[in-house]
XYZ file of C-alpha atoms in Angstrom:
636
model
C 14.088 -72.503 -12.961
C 16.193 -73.411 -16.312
C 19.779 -73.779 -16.016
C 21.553 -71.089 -17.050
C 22.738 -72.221 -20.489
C 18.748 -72.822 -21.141
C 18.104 -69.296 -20.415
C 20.871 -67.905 -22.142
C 19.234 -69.817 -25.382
C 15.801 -68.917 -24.402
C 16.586 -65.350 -24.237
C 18.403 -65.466 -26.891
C 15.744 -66.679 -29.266
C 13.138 -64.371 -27.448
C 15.919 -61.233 -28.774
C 16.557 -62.773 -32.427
C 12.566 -62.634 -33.123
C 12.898 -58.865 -31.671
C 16.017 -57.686 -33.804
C 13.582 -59.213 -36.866
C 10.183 -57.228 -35.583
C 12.264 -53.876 -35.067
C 13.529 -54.343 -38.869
C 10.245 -55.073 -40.442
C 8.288 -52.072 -37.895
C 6.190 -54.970 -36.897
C 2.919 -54.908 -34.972
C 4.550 -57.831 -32.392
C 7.253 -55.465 -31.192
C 4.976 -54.702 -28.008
C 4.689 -58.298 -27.137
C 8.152 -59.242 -27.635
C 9.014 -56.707 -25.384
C 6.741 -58.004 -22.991
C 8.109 -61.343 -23.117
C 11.276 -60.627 -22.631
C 10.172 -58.597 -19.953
C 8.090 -61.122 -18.297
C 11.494 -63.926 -19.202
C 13.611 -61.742 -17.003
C 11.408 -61.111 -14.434
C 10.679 -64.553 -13.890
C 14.583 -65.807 -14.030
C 15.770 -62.993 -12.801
C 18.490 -60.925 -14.347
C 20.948 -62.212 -12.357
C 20.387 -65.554 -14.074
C 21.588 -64.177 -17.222
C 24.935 -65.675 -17.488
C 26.160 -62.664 -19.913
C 24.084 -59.430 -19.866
C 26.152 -58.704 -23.075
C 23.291 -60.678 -25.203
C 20.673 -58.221 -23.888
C 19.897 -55.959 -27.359
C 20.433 -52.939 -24.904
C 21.602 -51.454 -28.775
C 18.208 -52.762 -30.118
C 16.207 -51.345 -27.190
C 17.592 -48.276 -27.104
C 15.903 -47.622 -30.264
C 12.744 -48.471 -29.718
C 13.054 -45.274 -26.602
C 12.381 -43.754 -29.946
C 9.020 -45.612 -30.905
C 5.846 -44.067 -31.512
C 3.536 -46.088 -28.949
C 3.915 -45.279 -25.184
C 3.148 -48.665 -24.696
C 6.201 -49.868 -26.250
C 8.204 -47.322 -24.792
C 6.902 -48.036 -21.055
C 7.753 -52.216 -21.685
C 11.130 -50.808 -22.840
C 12.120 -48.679 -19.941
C 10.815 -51.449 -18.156
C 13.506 -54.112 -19.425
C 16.243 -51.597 -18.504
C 15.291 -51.155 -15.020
C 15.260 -54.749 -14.670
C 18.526 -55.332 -16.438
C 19.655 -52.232 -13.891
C 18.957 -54.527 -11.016
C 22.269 -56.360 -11.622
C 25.470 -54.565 -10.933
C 26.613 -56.204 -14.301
C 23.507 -54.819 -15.783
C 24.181 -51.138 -14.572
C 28.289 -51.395 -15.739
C 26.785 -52.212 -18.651
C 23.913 -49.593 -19.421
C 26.290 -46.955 -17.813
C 29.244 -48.064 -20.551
C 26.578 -47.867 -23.670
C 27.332 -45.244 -26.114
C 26.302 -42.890 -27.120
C 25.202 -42.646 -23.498
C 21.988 -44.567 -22.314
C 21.561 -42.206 -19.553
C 21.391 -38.979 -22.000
C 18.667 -40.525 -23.959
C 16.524 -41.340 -21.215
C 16.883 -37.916 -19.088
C 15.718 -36.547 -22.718
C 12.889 -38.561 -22.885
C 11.421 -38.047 -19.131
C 11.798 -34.352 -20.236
C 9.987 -34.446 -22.935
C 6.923 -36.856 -21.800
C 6.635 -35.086 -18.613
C 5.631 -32.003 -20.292
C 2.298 -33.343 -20.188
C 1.056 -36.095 -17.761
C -2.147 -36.142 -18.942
C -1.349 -37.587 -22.418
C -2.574 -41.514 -22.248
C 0.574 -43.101 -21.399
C 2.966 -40.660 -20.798
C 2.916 -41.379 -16.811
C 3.922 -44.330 -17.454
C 6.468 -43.992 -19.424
C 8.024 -41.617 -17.046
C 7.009 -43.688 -14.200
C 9.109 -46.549 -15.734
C 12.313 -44.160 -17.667
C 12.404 -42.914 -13.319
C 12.895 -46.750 -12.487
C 15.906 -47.282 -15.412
C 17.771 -44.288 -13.983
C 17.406 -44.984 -10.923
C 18.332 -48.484 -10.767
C 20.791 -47.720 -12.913
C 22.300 -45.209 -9.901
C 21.905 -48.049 -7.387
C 25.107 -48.133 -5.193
C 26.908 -47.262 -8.600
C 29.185 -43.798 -8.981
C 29.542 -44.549 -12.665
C 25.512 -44.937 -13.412
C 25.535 -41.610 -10.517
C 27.617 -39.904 -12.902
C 26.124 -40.503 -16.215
C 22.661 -39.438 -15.144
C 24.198 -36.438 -13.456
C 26.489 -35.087 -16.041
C 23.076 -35.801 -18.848
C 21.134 -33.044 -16.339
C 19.262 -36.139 -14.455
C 19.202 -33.986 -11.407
C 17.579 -30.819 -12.726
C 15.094 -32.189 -14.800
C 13.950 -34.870 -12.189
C 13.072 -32.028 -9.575
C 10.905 -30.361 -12.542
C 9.187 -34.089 -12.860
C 8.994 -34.366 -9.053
C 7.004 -31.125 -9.321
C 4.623 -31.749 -11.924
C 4.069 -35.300 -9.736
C 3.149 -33.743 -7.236
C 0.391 -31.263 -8.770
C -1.357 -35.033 -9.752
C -1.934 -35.139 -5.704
C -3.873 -38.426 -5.034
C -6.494 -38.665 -7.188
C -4.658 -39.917 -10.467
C -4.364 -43.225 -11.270
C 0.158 -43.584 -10.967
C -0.330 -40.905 -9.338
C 1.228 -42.516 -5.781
C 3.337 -44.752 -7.504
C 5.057 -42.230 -9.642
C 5.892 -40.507 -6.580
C 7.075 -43.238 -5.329
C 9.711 -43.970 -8.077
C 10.822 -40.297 -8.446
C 11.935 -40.512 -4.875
C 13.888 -43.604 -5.467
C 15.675 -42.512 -8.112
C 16.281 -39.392 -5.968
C 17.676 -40.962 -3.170
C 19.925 -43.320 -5.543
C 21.052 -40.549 -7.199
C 22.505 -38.137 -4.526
C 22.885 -40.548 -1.258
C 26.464 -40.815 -1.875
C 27.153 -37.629 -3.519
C 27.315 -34.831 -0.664
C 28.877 -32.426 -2.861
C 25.329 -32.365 -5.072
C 23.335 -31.728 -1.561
C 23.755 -28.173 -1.665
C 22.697 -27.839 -5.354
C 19.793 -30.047 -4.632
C 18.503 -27.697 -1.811
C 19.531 -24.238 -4.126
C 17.156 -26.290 -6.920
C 14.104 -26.299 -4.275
C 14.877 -29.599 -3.355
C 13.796 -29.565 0.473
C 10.417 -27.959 -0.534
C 9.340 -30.306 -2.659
C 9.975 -33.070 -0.379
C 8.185 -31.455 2.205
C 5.071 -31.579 0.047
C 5.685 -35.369 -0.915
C 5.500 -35.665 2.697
C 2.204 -33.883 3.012
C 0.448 -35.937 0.242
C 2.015 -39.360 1.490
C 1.901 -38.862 4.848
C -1.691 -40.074 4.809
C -2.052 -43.224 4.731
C 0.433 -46.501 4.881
C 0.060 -46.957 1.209
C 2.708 -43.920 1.599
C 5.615 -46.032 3.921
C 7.855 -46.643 1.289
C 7.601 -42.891 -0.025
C 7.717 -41.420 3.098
C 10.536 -43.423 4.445
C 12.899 -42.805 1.665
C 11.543 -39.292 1.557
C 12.421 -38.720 5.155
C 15.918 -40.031 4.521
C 16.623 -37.282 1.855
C 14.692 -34.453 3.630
C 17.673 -35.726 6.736
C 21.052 -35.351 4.837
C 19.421 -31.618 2.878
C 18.462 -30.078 5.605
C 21.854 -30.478 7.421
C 23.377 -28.322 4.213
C 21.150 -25.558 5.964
C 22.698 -22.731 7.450
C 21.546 -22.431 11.340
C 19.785 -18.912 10.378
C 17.124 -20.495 8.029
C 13.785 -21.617 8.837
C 13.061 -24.639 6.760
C 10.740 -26.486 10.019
C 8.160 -24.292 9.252
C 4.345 -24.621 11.131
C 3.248 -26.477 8.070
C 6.227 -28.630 7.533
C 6.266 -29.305 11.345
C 2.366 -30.109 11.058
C 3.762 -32.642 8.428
C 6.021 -34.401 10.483
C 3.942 -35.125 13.097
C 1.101 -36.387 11.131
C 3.801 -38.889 9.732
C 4.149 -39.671 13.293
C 0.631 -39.976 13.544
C 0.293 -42.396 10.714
C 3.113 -45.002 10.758
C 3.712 -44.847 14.650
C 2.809 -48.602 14.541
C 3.657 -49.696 11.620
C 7.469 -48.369 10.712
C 10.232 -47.754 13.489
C 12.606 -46.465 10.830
C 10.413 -43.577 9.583
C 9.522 -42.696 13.715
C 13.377 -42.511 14.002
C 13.765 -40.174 11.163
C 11.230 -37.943 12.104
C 12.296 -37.874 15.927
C 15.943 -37.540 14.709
C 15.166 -34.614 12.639
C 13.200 -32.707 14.631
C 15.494 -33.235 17.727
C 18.779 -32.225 15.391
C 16.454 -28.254 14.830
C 14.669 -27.781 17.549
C 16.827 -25.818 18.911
C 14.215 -22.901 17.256
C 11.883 -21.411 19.042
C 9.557 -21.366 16.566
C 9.751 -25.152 16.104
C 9.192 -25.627 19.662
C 6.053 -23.340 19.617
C 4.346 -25.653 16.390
C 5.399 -29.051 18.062
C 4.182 -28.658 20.862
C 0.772 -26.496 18.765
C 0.655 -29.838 17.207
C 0.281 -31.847 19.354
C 3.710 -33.818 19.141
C 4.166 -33.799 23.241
C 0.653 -35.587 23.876
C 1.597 -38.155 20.625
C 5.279 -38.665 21.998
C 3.586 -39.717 25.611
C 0.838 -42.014 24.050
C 3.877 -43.857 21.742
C 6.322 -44.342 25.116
C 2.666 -45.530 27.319
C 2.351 -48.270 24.512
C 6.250 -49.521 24.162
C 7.192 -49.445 27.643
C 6.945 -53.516 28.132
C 9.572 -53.235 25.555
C 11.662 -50.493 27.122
C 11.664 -52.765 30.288
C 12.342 -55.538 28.420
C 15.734 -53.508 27.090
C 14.620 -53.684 23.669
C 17.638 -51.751 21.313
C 15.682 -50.012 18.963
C 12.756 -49.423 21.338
C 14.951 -47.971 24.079
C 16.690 -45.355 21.146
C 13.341 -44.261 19.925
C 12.172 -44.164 23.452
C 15.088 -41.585 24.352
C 14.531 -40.133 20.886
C 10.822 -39.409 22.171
C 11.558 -38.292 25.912
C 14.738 -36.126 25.064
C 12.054 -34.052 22.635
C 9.938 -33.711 25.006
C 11.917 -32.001 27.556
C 13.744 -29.829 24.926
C 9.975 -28.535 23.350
C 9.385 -27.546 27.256
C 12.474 -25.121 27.339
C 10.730 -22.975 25.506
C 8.724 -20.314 27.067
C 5.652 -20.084 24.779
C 5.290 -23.905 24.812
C 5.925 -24.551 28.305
C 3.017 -22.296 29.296
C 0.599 -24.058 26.704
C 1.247 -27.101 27.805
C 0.906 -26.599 31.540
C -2.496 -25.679 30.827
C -3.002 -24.360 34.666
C -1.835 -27.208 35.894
C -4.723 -29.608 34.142
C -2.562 -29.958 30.876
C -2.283 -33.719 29.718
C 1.288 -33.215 28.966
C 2.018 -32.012 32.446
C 0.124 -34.200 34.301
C 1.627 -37.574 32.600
C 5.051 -35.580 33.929
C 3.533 -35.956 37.028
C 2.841 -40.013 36.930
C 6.122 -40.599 35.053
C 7.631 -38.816 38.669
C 5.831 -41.713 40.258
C 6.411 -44.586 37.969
C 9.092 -47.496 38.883
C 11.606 -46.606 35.629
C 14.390 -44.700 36.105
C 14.200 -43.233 32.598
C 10.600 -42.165 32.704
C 11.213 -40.680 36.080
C 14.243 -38.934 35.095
C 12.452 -37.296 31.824
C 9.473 -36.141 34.028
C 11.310 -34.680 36.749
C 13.228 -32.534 33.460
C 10.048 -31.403 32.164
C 8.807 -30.588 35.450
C 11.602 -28.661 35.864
C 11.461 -26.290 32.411
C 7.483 -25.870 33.883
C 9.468 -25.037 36.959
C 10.605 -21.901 35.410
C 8.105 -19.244 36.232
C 7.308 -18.248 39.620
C 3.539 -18.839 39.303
C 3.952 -22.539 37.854
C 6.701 -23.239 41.096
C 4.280 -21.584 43.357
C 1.228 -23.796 42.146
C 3.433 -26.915 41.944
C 4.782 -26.638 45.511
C 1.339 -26.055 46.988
C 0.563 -29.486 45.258
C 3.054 -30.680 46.955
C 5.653 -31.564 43.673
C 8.199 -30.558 45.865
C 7.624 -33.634 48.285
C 7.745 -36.188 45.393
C 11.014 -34.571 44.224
C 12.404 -34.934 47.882
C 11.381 -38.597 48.666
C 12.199 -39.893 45.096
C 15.849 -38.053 45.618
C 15.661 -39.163 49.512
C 15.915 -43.250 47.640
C 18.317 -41.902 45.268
C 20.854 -40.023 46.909
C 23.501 -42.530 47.197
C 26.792 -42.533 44.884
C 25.537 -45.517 42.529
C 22.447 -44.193 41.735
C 21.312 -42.334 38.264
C 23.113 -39.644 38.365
C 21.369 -38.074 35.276
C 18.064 -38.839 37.616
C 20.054 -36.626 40.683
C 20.698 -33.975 38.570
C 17.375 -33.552 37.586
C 16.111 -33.604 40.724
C 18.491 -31.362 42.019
C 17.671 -28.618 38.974
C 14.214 -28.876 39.726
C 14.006 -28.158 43.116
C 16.980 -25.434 42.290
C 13.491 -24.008 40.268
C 11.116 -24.449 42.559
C 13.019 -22.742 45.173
C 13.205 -19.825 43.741
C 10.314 -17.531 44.361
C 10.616 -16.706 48.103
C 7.126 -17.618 48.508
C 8.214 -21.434 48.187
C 11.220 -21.502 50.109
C 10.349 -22.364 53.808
C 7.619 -25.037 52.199
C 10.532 -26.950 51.042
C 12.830 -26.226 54.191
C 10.179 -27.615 56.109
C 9.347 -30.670 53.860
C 13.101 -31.576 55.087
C 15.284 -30.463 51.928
C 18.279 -29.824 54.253
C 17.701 -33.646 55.538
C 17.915 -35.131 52.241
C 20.566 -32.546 50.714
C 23.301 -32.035 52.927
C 24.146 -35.754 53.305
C 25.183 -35.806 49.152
C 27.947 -33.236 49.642
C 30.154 -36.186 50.471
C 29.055 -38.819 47.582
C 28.031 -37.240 44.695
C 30.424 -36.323 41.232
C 31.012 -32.825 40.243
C 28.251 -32.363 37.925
C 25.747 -33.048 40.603
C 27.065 -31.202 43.365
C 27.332 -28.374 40.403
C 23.348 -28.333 41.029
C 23.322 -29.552 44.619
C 25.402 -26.507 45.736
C 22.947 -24.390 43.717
C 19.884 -25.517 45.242
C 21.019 -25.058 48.343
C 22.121 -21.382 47.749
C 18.661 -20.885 46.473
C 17.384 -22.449 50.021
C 19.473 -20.115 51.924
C 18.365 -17.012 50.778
C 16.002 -15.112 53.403
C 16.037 -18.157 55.358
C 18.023 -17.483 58.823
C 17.633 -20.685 60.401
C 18.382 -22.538 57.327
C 21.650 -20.248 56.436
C 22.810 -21.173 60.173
C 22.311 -24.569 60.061
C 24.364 -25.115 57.065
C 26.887 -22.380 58.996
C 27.236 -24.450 61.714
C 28.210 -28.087 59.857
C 31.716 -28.234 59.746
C 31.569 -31.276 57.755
C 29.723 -28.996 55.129
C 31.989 -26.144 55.420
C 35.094 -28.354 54.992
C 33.732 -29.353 51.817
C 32.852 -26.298 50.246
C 36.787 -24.982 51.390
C 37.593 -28.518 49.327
C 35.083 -27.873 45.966
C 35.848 -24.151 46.340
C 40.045 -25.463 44.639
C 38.265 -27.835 41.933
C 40.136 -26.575 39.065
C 38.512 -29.441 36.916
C 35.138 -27.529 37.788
C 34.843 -24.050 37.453
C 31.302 -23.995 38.402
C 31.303 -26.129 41.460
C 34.759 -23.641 42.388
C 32.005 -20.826 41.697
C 29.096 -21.896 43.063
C 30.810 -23.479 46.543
C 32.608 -19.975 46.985
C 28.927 -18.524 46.315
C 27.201 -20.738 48.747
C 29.743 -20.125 51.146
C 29.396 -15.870 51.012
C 25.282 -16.845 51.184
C 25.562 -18.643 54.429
C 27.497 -15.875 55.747
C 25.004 -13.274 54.756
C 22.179 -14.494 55.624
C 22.878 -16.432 58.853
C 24.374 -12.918 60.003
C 25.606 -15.233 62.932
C 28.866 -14.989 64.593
C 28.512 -18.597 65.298
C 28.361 -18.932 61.831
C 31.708 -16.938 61.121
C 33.589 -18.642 63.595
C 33.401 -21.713 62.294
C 33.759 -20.412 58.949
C 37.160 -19.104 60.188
C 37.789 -22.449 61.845
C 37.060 -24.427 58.502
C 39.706 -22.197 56.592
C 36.591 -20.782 54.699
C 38.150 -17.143 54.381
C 40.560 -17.836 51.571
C 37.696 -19.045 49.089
C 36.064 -15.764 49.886
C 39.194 -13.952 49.773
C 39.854 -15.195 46.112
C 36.338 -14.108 45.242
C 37.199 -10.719 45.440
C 39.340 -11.467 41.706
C 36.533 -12.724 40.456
C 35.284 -11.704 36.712
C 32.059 -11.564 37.995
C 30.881 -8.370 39.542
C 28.135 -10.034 41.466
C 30.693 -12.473 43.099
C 32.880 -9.588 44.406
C 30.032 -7.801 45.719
C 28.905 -10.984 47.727
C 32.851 -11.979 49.034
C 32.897 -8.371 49.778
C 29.759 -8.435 51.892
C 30.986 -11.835 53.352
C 33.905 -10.934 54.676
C 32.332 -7.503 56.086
C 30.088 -9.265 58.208
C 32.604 -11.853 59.114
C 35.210 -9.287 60.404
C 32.401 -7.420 62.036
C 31.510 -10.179 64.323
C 35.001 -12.066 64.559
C 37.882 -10.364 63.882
C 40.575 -10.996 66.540
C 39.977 -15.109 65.190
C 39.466 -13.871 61.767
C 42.796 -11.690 61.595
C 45.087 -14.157 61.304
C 42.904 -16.255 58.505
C 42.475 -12.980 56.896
C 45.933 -12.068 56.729
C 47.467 -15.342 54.912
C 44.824 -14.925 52.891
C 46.385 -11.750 51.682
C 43.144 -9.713 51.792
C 44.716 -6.574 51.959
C 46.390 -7.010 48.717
C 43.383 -8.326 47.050
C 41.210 -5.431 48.001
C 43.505 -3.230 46.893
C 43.533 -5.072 43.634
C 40.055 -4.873 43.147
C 39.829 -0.809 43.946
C 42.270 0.178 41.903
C 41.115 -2.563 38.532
C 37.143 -1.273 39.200
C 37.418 0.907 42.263
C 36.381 3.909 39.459
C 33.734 2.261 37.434
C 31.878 -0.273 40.201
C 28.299 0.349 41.054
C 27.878 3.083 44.341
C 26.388 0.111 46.582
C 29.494 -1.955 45.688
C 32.601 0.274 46.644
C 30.211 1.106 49.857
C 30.735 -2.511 50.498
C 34.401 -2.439 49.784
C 34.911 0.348 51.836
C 32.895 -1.058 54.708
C 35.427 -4.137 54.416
C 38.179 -1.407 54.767
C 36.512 0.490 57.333
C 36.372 -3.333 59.291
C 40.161 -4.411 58.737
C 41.794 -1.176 59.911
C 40.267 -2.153 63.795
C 43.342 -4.869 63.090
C 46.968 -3.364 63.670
C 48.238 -6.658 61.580
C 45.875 -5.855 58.672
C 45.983 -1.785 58.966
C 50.063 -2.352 58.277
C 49.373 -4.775 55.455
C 46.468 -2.420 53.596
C 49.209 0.526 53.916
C 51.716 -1.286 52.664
C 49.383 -2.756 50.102
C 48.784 0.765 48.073
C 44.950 0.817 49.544
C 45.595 4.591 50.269
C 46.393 5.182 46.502
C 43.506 3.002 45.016
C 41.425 5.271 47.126
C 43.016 8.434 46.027
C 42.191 7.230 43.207
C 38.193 7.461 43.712
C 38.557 11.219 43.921
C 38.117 11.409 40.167
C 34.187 9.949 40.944
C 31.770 12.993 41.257
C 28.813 10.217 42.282
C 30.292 9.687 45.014
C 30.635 12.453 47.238
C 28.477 11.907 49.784
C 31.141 9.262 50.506
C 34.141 11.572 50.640
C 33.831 12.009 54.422
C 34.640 8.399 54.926
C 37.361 7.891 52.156
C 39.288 10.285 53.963
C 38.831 8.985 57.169
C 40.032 5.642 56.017
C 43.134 7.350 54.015
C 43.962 9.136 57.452
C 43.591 5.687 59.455
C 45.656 3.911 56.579
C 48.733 6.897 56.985
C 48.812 6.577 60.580
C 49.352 3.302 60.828
């Protein structure tokens, strides 16, 4: 390579013999061009030691010259003199304004891509602009303010009606989309104009015609960058992921799966930032994106082992999509395929595998297949339910996964919900492996621990009085049922609590609820905003006081369960459901036996609170008893 002072001289001879041809309309204008073309290509423009001594003047003109080839070489100088951030101060600073000139001229020879050497002349006035907008606001704001933005979407357009066949045709494409990105990366405020102008469509059908092949990887790639930052300016109540656009995106999957991480990480990042739609779920997984997702993880898990960065974010990229295509009804049943469909069957060997991460993204999608009763009664007479308990069983202590735990525990919280299921998964030993975690595990997974075991509980006798009869148990609940920083383990232990009672129906089991302090959490039920809670505290403490009430009274009275019922009649004692207030007045028909809590209910204001239920003409089969209990209330 010359020293710079030899190019400078070289150049500037090459632009002396130009300034002479342009004068005297010569024939030799093309190949000057060329030359100098050719020069700075092979010194480079950053060799130029003044871009000042490029005739950007001189060249300008010739925009204006009658051959498209001349015009092409032309535009072709500028983008390379665009490459410099000298060169771009420098075009952007021209007047009158370069940028103008140039947006005029794509205009006009874009009209018409057929005419022999227009599409190249717009392929190479889409390279000056853009370059010219490289990581530059002032070369951003010249092409906008000249209209660069409107008329390049009407170029993109007519680009795209080539399709594949025409010679450019790819490259073109290519360019535009440069220039696009270039132009509006940095300029957020244009985003929203640019998807008003049709901007996200016409992307979308780059995609489609680029998405091919790997010729496509530099298109696609910058395309998918652009398509990221638009669609974010989309409100939440627009479809833009439609069936075909979703079809697109995993065909680009398809095709540069081995050959480009970045465009895989667009794609996954897009379509896990909206597929929150149900309708995007449904095409995904239509697609075929589940079975593709599986094959890519199969291939890169050496890599994932090996704790590969960019592996490991595309491989949680992949997994997390997987389980959130699964939440969706529609999907979830398509792709369990009677229990024979691929997708759900890799779920299965993931369960079994020796990585955490796999095993924790199976046992989530075999939990969202958990979530109809015919899928959990098929997968527990496969015995899914047994792999769930022995892979928990080795992972039950306080250092392991928890993300893995919680999974578990939500998908056996699934499966043991049909009634069918329940003493399979009693006998398999759930209360073995479960009940030992009370005492180790954080909030979020006793959350679903104290869940699944509510779920056990129910209709199960010997199971209810089991868990009745652990103090250790009980003692904890009493503890999770104050956990202000949790409102759901405070619910659910409460809950778990009132189901032990119910369906142990075991005065073994209420005494040593009463002997745990276990009352008071049921006690504060009875305030709770959830009618289904009060109902089951109501029915709790019925049965409790039926069996045990000379231990219970005492418990029951510091509790201040006389006030609290009376609270609850008079808030809802006029709009709660019939089977409800028979509850609450069962409770009241239980604590009068007690002289202690027959003086607390009177002086409570129970008698007026049910006074109050005379106004209820549903309920008048129940009038015989309200007044029975008002009497009972007076005498005392």
């Amino acid at each position: 390579m010359a020293v710079p002072s030899d190019v400078a001289l070289s150049l500037q001879t090459k632009i002396d013999e130009l300034k002479v041809a342009i004068e005297n309309k010569s024939d030799n204008v093309l190949r000057i061009v060329e030359d100098i073309l050719s020069f700075i290509k092979e010194n480079g423009i950053e060799s130029v030691p003044d871009v000042s001594i490029v005739p950007c003047v001189e060249l300008v003109l010739l925009l204006r010259w009658t051959s498209n080839d001349v015009v092409a070489a032309v535009a072709n100088v500028l983008a390379e003199v665009a490459k410099s951030a000298a060169g771009r101060e420098r075009l952007a600073t021209l007047q009158p304004p370069i940028a103008q000139q140039l947006v005029n001229l794509l205009q006009q020879k874009s009209s018409d891509l057929s005419v022999s050497g227009n599409l190249a002349v717009v392929t190479q006035v889409c390279r000056a602009l853009g370059n010219m907008c490289y990581e530059s606001e002032l070369g951003q704001a010249c092409v906008l303010d000249a209209e660069g933005l409107e008329v390049l979407l009407s170029v993109l357009e007519r680009a795209i009606l080539l399709g594949n066949d025409a010679s450019g045709a790819r490259t073109l494409r290519s360019v535009i989309i440069g220039f696009l990105l270039n132009l509006t990366i940095s300029q957020p405020e244009k985003h929203q104009k640019l998807v008003t102008l049709g901007g996200i469509g016409l992307l979308c059908k780059v995609l489609e015609l680029d998405c091919q092949t790997e010729d496509g990887c530099n298109t696609t790639n910058h395309t998918m960058v652009i398509l990221g930052y638009l669609i974010d300016q989309v409100s939440a109540s627009e479809t833009v992921l439609t069936e075909k656009v979703c079809q697109t995106l995993v065909q680009v999957l398809v095709t540069f799966s081995a050959s480009s991480a970045e465009i895989c990480e667009s794609v996954l990042e897009l379509l896990q930032n909206h597929a929150e739609d149900d309708g995007v779920k449904q095409s995904l997984a239509q697609h075929g994106l589940c079975q593709l997702l599986i094959g890519l993880v199969e291939k890169h898990r050496p890599l994932i082992d090996e704790s590969d960065e960019e592996t490991r974010h595309l491989f949680k990229l992949a997994t997390d999509l997987i389980v959130i295509i699964l939440n969706e009804d529609t999907s979830m049943a398509m792709l369990y395929g009677d229990g024979k469909g691929e997708v759900y069957v890799n779920m299965l060997q993931w369960v079994n595998t020796d990585n955490t991460d796999l095993q924790t993204t199976g046992v989530l999608a075999l939990g969202n297949f958990a979530r109809c009763d015919l899928h959990c009664i098929k997968m527990v007479e496969s015995g899914v339910h047994e792999d769930f308990l022995l892979l928990l069983k080795k992972h039950n202590g306080q250092e392991d996964d928890i993300r893995l735990q919680h999974a578990l525990l939500s998908a056996l919280r699934n499966l043991a919900i049909p009634a069918a299921n329940k003493a399979a998964i009693l006998k398999a030993g759930a209360l073995d492996v479960l009940t030992p975690m009370i005492n180790i595990c954080t909030l979020t997974v006793a959350f679903k621990l104290l869940a699944t075991l509510r779920m056990l509980v129910d209709g199960q006798d010997q199971a209810a009085e089991e868990l009745g009869q652990n103090s250790q148990l009980l003692r904890k609940l009493v503890e999770y049922s104050s956990a202000d920083c949790h409102a759901g383990v405070q619910a659910e232990s409460s809950r778990l609590l009132a189901w032990i009672i119910k369906n142990s129906r075991s005065k073994d089991v209420g005494a040593a609820v009463v002997q745990c302090s276990a009352l008071s959490p049921l006690v504060s039920m009875l305030c709770s905003e959830h009618a289904v809670m009060r109902n089951e505290a109501l029915l709790a403490l019925t049965l409790v006081s039926s069996t045990n009430l000379p231990v219970a009274e005492q418990s029951l009275a510091d509790s201040k369960v006389c006030a609290k019922v009376a609270d609850l009649l008079t808030q809802h004692g006029t709009s709660m459901e019939k089977p409800m207030l028979c509850n609450a007045l069962a409770l009241l028909g239980k604590l009068v036996l007690s002289d202690t809590l027959a003086k607390d209910l009177a002086q409570s204001g129970v008698h007026e609170s049910l006074t109050g239920l005379s106004t209820r003409k549903d309920i008048s089969d129940l009038n015989e008893l309200v007044d029975k209990l008002s009497s009972a209330l007076k005498t005392s």
